[in-house]
mmCIF file of C-alpha atoms in Angstrom:
data_model
loop_
_atom_site.group_PDB
_atom_site.id
_atom_site.type_symbol
_atom_site.label_atom_id
_atom_site.label_comp_id
_atom_site.label_asym_id
_atom_site.label_seq_id
_atom_site.Cartn_x
_atom_site.Cartn_y
_atom_site.Cartn_z
ATOM 1 C CA MET A 1 1.615 -143.873 17.959
ATOM 2 C CA ASP A 2 4.658 -144.814 16.472
ATOM 3 C CA GLN A 3 6.567 -147.366 18.483
ATOM 4 C CA GLY A 4 9.725 -147.452 15.443
ATOM 5 C CA ILE A 5 11.746 -145.458 17.929
ATOM 6 C CA TYR A 6 12.090 -147.693 20.930
ATOM 7 C CA TRP A 7 12.808 -150.553 18.607
ATOM 8 C CA TYR A 8 15.552 -148.422 16.867
ATOM 9 C CA LEU A 9 16.838 -147.655 20.585
ATOM 10 C CA LEU A 10 16.555 -151.088 21.608
ATOM 11 C CA GLY A 11 18.307 -152.330 18.371
ATOM 12 C CA THR A 12 21.255 -149.556 18.836
ATOM 13 C CA ALA A 13 21.312 -150.173 22.990
ATOM 14 C CA ALA A 14 22.090 -154.114 21.682
ATOM 15 C CA ALA A 15 24.709 -153.068 19.595
ATOM 16 C CA VAL A 16 26.308 -150.817 21.773
ATOM 17 C CA LEU A 17 26.235 -153.269 24.557
ATOM 18 C CA THR A 18 28.277 -156.055 22.614
ATOM 19 C CA THR A 19 30.374 -153.837 20.327
ATOM 20 C CA PHE A 20 32.103 -152.534 23.666
ATOM 21 C CA GLY A 21 31.439 -156.127 25.592
ATOM 22 C CA PHE A 22 35.551 -156.125 26.070
ATOM 23 C CA VAL A 23 35.765 -152.650 27.139
ATOM 24 C CA PRO A 24 35.452 -153.703 31.243
ATOM 25 C CA GLN A 25 37.807 -156.658 30.663
ATOM 26 C CA ILE A 26 40.528 -154.524 29.446
ATOM 27 C CA ILE A 27 39.871 -151.897 31.903
ATOM 28 C CA LYS A 28 40.280 -154.842 34.509
ATOM 29 C CA MET A 29 43.329 -155.906 32.792
ATOM 30 C CA HIS A 30 44.839 -152.753 32.676
ATOM 31 C CA ARG A 31 44.355 -152.523 36.506
ATOM 32 C CA THR A 32 45.021 -155.660 37.961
ATOM 33 C CA LYS A 33 48.146 -156.328 35.904
ATOM 34 C CA SER A 34 46.607 -160.131 35.266
ATOM 35 C CA ALA A 35 45.277 -161.832 32.730
ATOM 36 C CA ARG A 36 45.461 -165.579 33.892
ATOM 37 C CA ASP A 37 42.201 -166.619 33.847
ATOM 38 C CA ILE A 38 41.225 -164.822 30.672
ATOM 39 C CA SER A 39 41.083 -167.584 27.948
ATOM 40 C CA ALA A 40 43.173 -166.548 24.463
ATOM 41 C CA VAL A 41 40.957 -168.793 22.738
ATOM 42 C CA THR A 42 37.409 -166.825 22.961
ATOM 43 C CA LEU A 43 39.745 -163.543 22.609
ATOM 44 C CA LEU A 44 40.719 -165.100 18.987
ATOM 45 C CA GLN A 45 37.606 -166.288 18.548
ATOM 46 C CA PHE A 46 35.839 -163.151 18.848
ATOM 47 C CA THR A 47 38.551 -161.234 16.645
ATOM 48 C CA ALA A 48 37.669 -163.569 13.956
ATOM 49 C CA GLY A 49 33.992 -163.378 14.458
ATOM 50 C CA THR A 50 34.358 -159.175 13.827
ATOM 51 C CA ILE A 51 36.248 -159.729 10.867
ATOM 52 C CA LEU A 52 33.519 -161.743 8.975
ATOM 53 C CA TRP A 53 31.109 -160.080 10.472
ATOM 54 C CA ALA A 54 32.735 -157.368 8.656
ATOM 55 C CA PHE A 55 33.002 -158.758 5.997
ATOM 56 C CA TYR A 56 29.495 -159.956 5.276
ATOM 57 C CA GLY A 57 28.349 -156.252 6.839
ATOM 58 C CA TYR A 58 29.794 -155.289 3.418
ATOM 59 C CA HIS A 59 27.889 -157.910 1.395
ATOM 60 C CA ILE A 60 24.764 -157.050 3.045
ATOM 61 C CA ARG A 61 25.884 -152.918 2.503
ATOM 62 C CA ASP A 62 24.841 -152.504 6.095
ATOM 63 C CA ILE A 63 27.353 -149.511 7.573
ATOM 64 C CA ILE A 64 25.740 -150.626 11.507
ATOM 65 C CA VAL A 65 27.109 -153.677 10.855
ATOM 66 C CA ILE A 66 30.436 -153.027 9.250
ATOM 67 C CA SER A 67 31.150 -149.863 11.566
ATOM 68 C CA ALA A 68 30.399 -151.898 14.815
ATOM 69 C CA ASN A 69 32.502 -154.750 13.516
ATOM 70 C CA ILE A 70 35.261 -152.613 13.069
ATOM 71 C CA ILE A 71 35.197 -150.928 16.090
ATOM 72 C CA SER A 72 34.834 -154.318 17.718
ATOM 73 C CA PHE A 73 38.119 -155.789 15.822
ATOM 74 C CA ILE A 74 40.050 -152.597 17.528
ATOM 75 C CA ILE A 75 38.788 -153.290 20.644
ATOM 76 C CA MET A 76 39.973 -157.510 20.546
ATOM 77 C CA ILE A 77 42.491 -156.460 19.307
ATOM 78 C CA VAL A 78 43.564 -154.344 22.564
ATOM 79 C CA ALA A 79 42.434 -156.766 24.621
ATOM 80 C CA ILE A 80 44.310 -158.835 22.644
ATOM 81 C CA ILE A 81 47.882 -157.279 23.578
ATOM 82 C CA LEU A 82 47.114 -156.631 27.499
ATOM 83 C CA TYR A 83 46.763 -160.372 27.316
ATOM 84 C CA ASN A 84 49.791 -161.146 26.068
ATOM 85 C CA PHE A 85 51.847 -158.674 27.860
ATOM 86 C CA TYR A 86 50.100 -159.350 31.345
ATOM 87 C CA SER A 87 49.132 -163.409 31.261
ATOM 88 C CA ARG A 88 53.198 -164.358 31.041
ATOM 89 C CA LYS A 89 53.514 -162.130 34.585
ATOM 90 C CA MET B 1 28.471 -168.375 -10.983
ATOM 91 C CA ASP B 2 26.199 -167.954 -8.188
ATOM 92 C CA GLN B 3 28.223 -166.597 -5.137
ATOM 93 C CA GLY B 4 25.672 -166.678 -2.828
ATOM 94 C CA ILE B 5 26.481 -169.456 -1.217
ATOM 95 C CA TYR B 6 29.915 -168.124 0.231
ATOM 96 C CA TRP B 7 28.382 -165.035 1.317
ATOM 97 C CA TYR B 8 26.312 -167.347 3.537
ATOM 98 C CA LEU B 9 28.442 -169.670 4.836
ATOM 99 C CA LEU B 10 30.734 -166.709 5.434
ATOM 100 C CA GLY B 11 27.716 -164.743 7.600
ATOM 101 C CA THR B 12 26.934 -168.644 9.049
ATOM 102 C CA ALA B 13 30.667 -168.827 9.903
ATOM 103 C CA ALA B 14 30.633 -165.305 11.763
ATOM 104 C CA ALA B 15 27.550 -165.892 13.882
ATOM 105 C CA VAL B 16 29.228 -169.334 14.994
ATOM 106 C CA LEU B 17 32.439 -167.777 16.117
ATOM 107 C CA THR B 18 30.552 -164.697 18.293
ATOM 108 C CA THR B 19 27.631 -166.830 19.559
ATOM 109 C CA PHE B 20 29.518 -169.614 21.087
ATOM 110 C CA GLY B 21 32.686 -167.063 22.022
ATOM 111 C CA PHE B 22 32.117 -167.439 25.566
ATOM 112 C CA VAL B 23 32.305 -171.525 25.650
ATOM 113 C CA PRO B 24 36.312 -171.514 25.477
ATOM 114 C CA GLN B 25 36.229 -169.401 28.776
ATOM 115 C CA ILE B 26 33.933 -171.559 30.209
ATOM 116 C CA ILE B 27 35.793 -174.479 29.730
ATOM 117 C CA LYS B 28 38.779 -172.280 31.151
ATOM 118 C CA MET B 29 37.108 -171.629 34.366
ATOM 119 C CA HIS B 30 36.047 -175.288 34.847
ATOM 120 C CA ARG B 31 39.521 -176.696 34.145
ATOM 121 C CA THR B 32 41.460 -174.211 36.172
ATOM 122 C CA LYS B 33 38.477 -173.498 38.661
ATOM 123 C CA SER B 34 39.377 -169.921 38.395
ATOM 124 C CA ALA B 35 38.041 -167.076 37.694
ATOM 125 C CA ARG B 36 39.408 -163.886 39.570
ATOM 126 C CA ASP B 37 40.724 -162.158 35.934
ATOM 127 C CA ILE B 38 37.645 -162.061 34.581
ATOM 128 C CA SER B 39 35.422 -158.370 34.021
ATOM 129 C CA ALA B 40 32.097 -159.668 35.944
ATOM 130 C CA VAL B 41 30.793 -156.329 34.406
ATOM 131 C CA THR B 42 32.038 -157.963 30.545
ATOM 132 C CA LEU B 43 29.880 -160.972 31.613
ATOM 133 C CA LEU B 44 26.728 -158.767 32.764
ATOM 134 C CA GLN B 45 27.574 -156.732 29.343
ATOM 135 C CA PHE B 46 26.838 -159.196 26.945
ATOM 136 C CA THR B 47 24.032 -161.235 28.896
ATOM 137 C CA ALA B 48 22.158 -158.021 28.931
ATOM 138 C CA GLY B 49 22.995 -157.954 25.113
ATOM 139 C CA THR B 50 22.143 -161.087 24.322
ATOM 140 C CA ILE B 51 18.349 -160.008 25.603
ATOM 141 C CA LEU B 52 18.440 -157.175 23.768
ATOM 142 C CA TRP B 53 19.193 -159.276 20.811
ATOM 143 C CA ALA B 54 16.853 -161.338 21.229
ATOM 144 C CA PHE B 55 14.000 -158.625 21.398
ATOM 145 C CA TYR B 56 15.330 -156.575 18.614
ATOM 146 C CA GLY B 57 15.268 -160.007 16.335
ATOM 147 C CA TYR B 58 11.463 -160.163 17.189
ATOM 148 C CA HIS B 59 10.555 -156.774 16.119
ATOM 149 C CA ILE B 60 12.440 -157.459 12.505
ATOM 150 C CA ARG B 61 10.859 -161.252 12.535
ATOM 151 C CA ASP B 62 14.508 -162.872 12.057
ATOM 152 C CA ILE B 63 14.755 -166.291 13.103
ATOM 153 C CA ILE B 64 18.312 -166.405 13.255
ATOM 154 C CA VAL B 65 19.132 -163.346 15.713
ATOM 155 C CA ILE B 66 16.065 -163.917 17.836
ATOM 156 C CA SER B 67 17.889 -168.040 17.984
ATOM 157 C CA ALA B 68 21.304 -166.985 18.245
ATOM 158 C CA ASN B 69 20.880 -164.810 20.854
ATOM 159 C CA ILE B 70 18.777 -167.438 22.764
ATOM 160 C CA ILE B 71 21.894 -169.731 22.536
ATOM 161 C CA SER B 72 24.350 -166.818 23.537
ATOM 162 C CA PHE B 73 22.092 -165.625 26.983
ATOM 163 C CA ILE B 74 21.962 -169.616 27.568
ATOM 164 C CA ILE B 75 26.203 -169.383 27.477
ATOM 165 C CA MET B 76 26.164 -166.375 29.456
ATOM 166 C CA ILE B 77 23.922 -167.554 32.108
ATOM 167 C CA VAL B 78 26.507 -170.728 32.532
ATOM 168 C CA ALA B 79 29.653 -168.750 32.235
ATOM 169 C CA ILE B 80 28.033 -166.210 35.104
ATOM 170 C CA ILE B 81 27.427 -169.053 37.167
ATOM 171 C CA LEU B 82 30.597 -170.856 36.963
ATOM 172 C CA TYR B 83 32.259 -167.362 37.333
ATOM 173 C CA ASN B 84 30.431 -166.599 40.782
ATOM 174 C CA PHE B 85 31.356 -170.083 41.983
ATOM 175 C CA TYR B 86 35.296 -169.705 40.910
ATOM 176 C CA SER B 87 35.854 -165.818 41.919
ATOM 177 C CA ARG B 88 35.109 -166.763 45.583
ATOM 178 C CA LYS B 89 37.999 -168.965 46.178
#
């Protein structure tokens, strides 16, 4: 029996979970209007990471690595904007 | 000229940035003794993601994917323990 589909689904689930990892944090910041406890360094570190991963994906010609990290990058930019807005309150 | 080393360094930098992405957040929780604004869903989502990525790394026989995600998993467990401890205060 071909088990390839299960590994493919597992890899996809892994990618979806981590790519959209900061979405619940964005929702929480938006709801509570508070971001004081959040680490700006963690946000910037992940943002820098997604940029480098996207370039690396271009190098290895992997469209999944490129697109997942472009999506992550956009999510991180939204998180940083909300952080800047709510951490000063 | 061989540019392979630069791509290798770029990939390594990307992996280090994201693997240790939650370390600054752990340091901030420990310093401020506060975790109220942090999303538990984000922490659990990344933890689940690292487990699935580690299994996927085993499937594709990639020692880098396996080890980076085992390290990330341990970091996420530390983050969840600190979150549980400080978010109730």
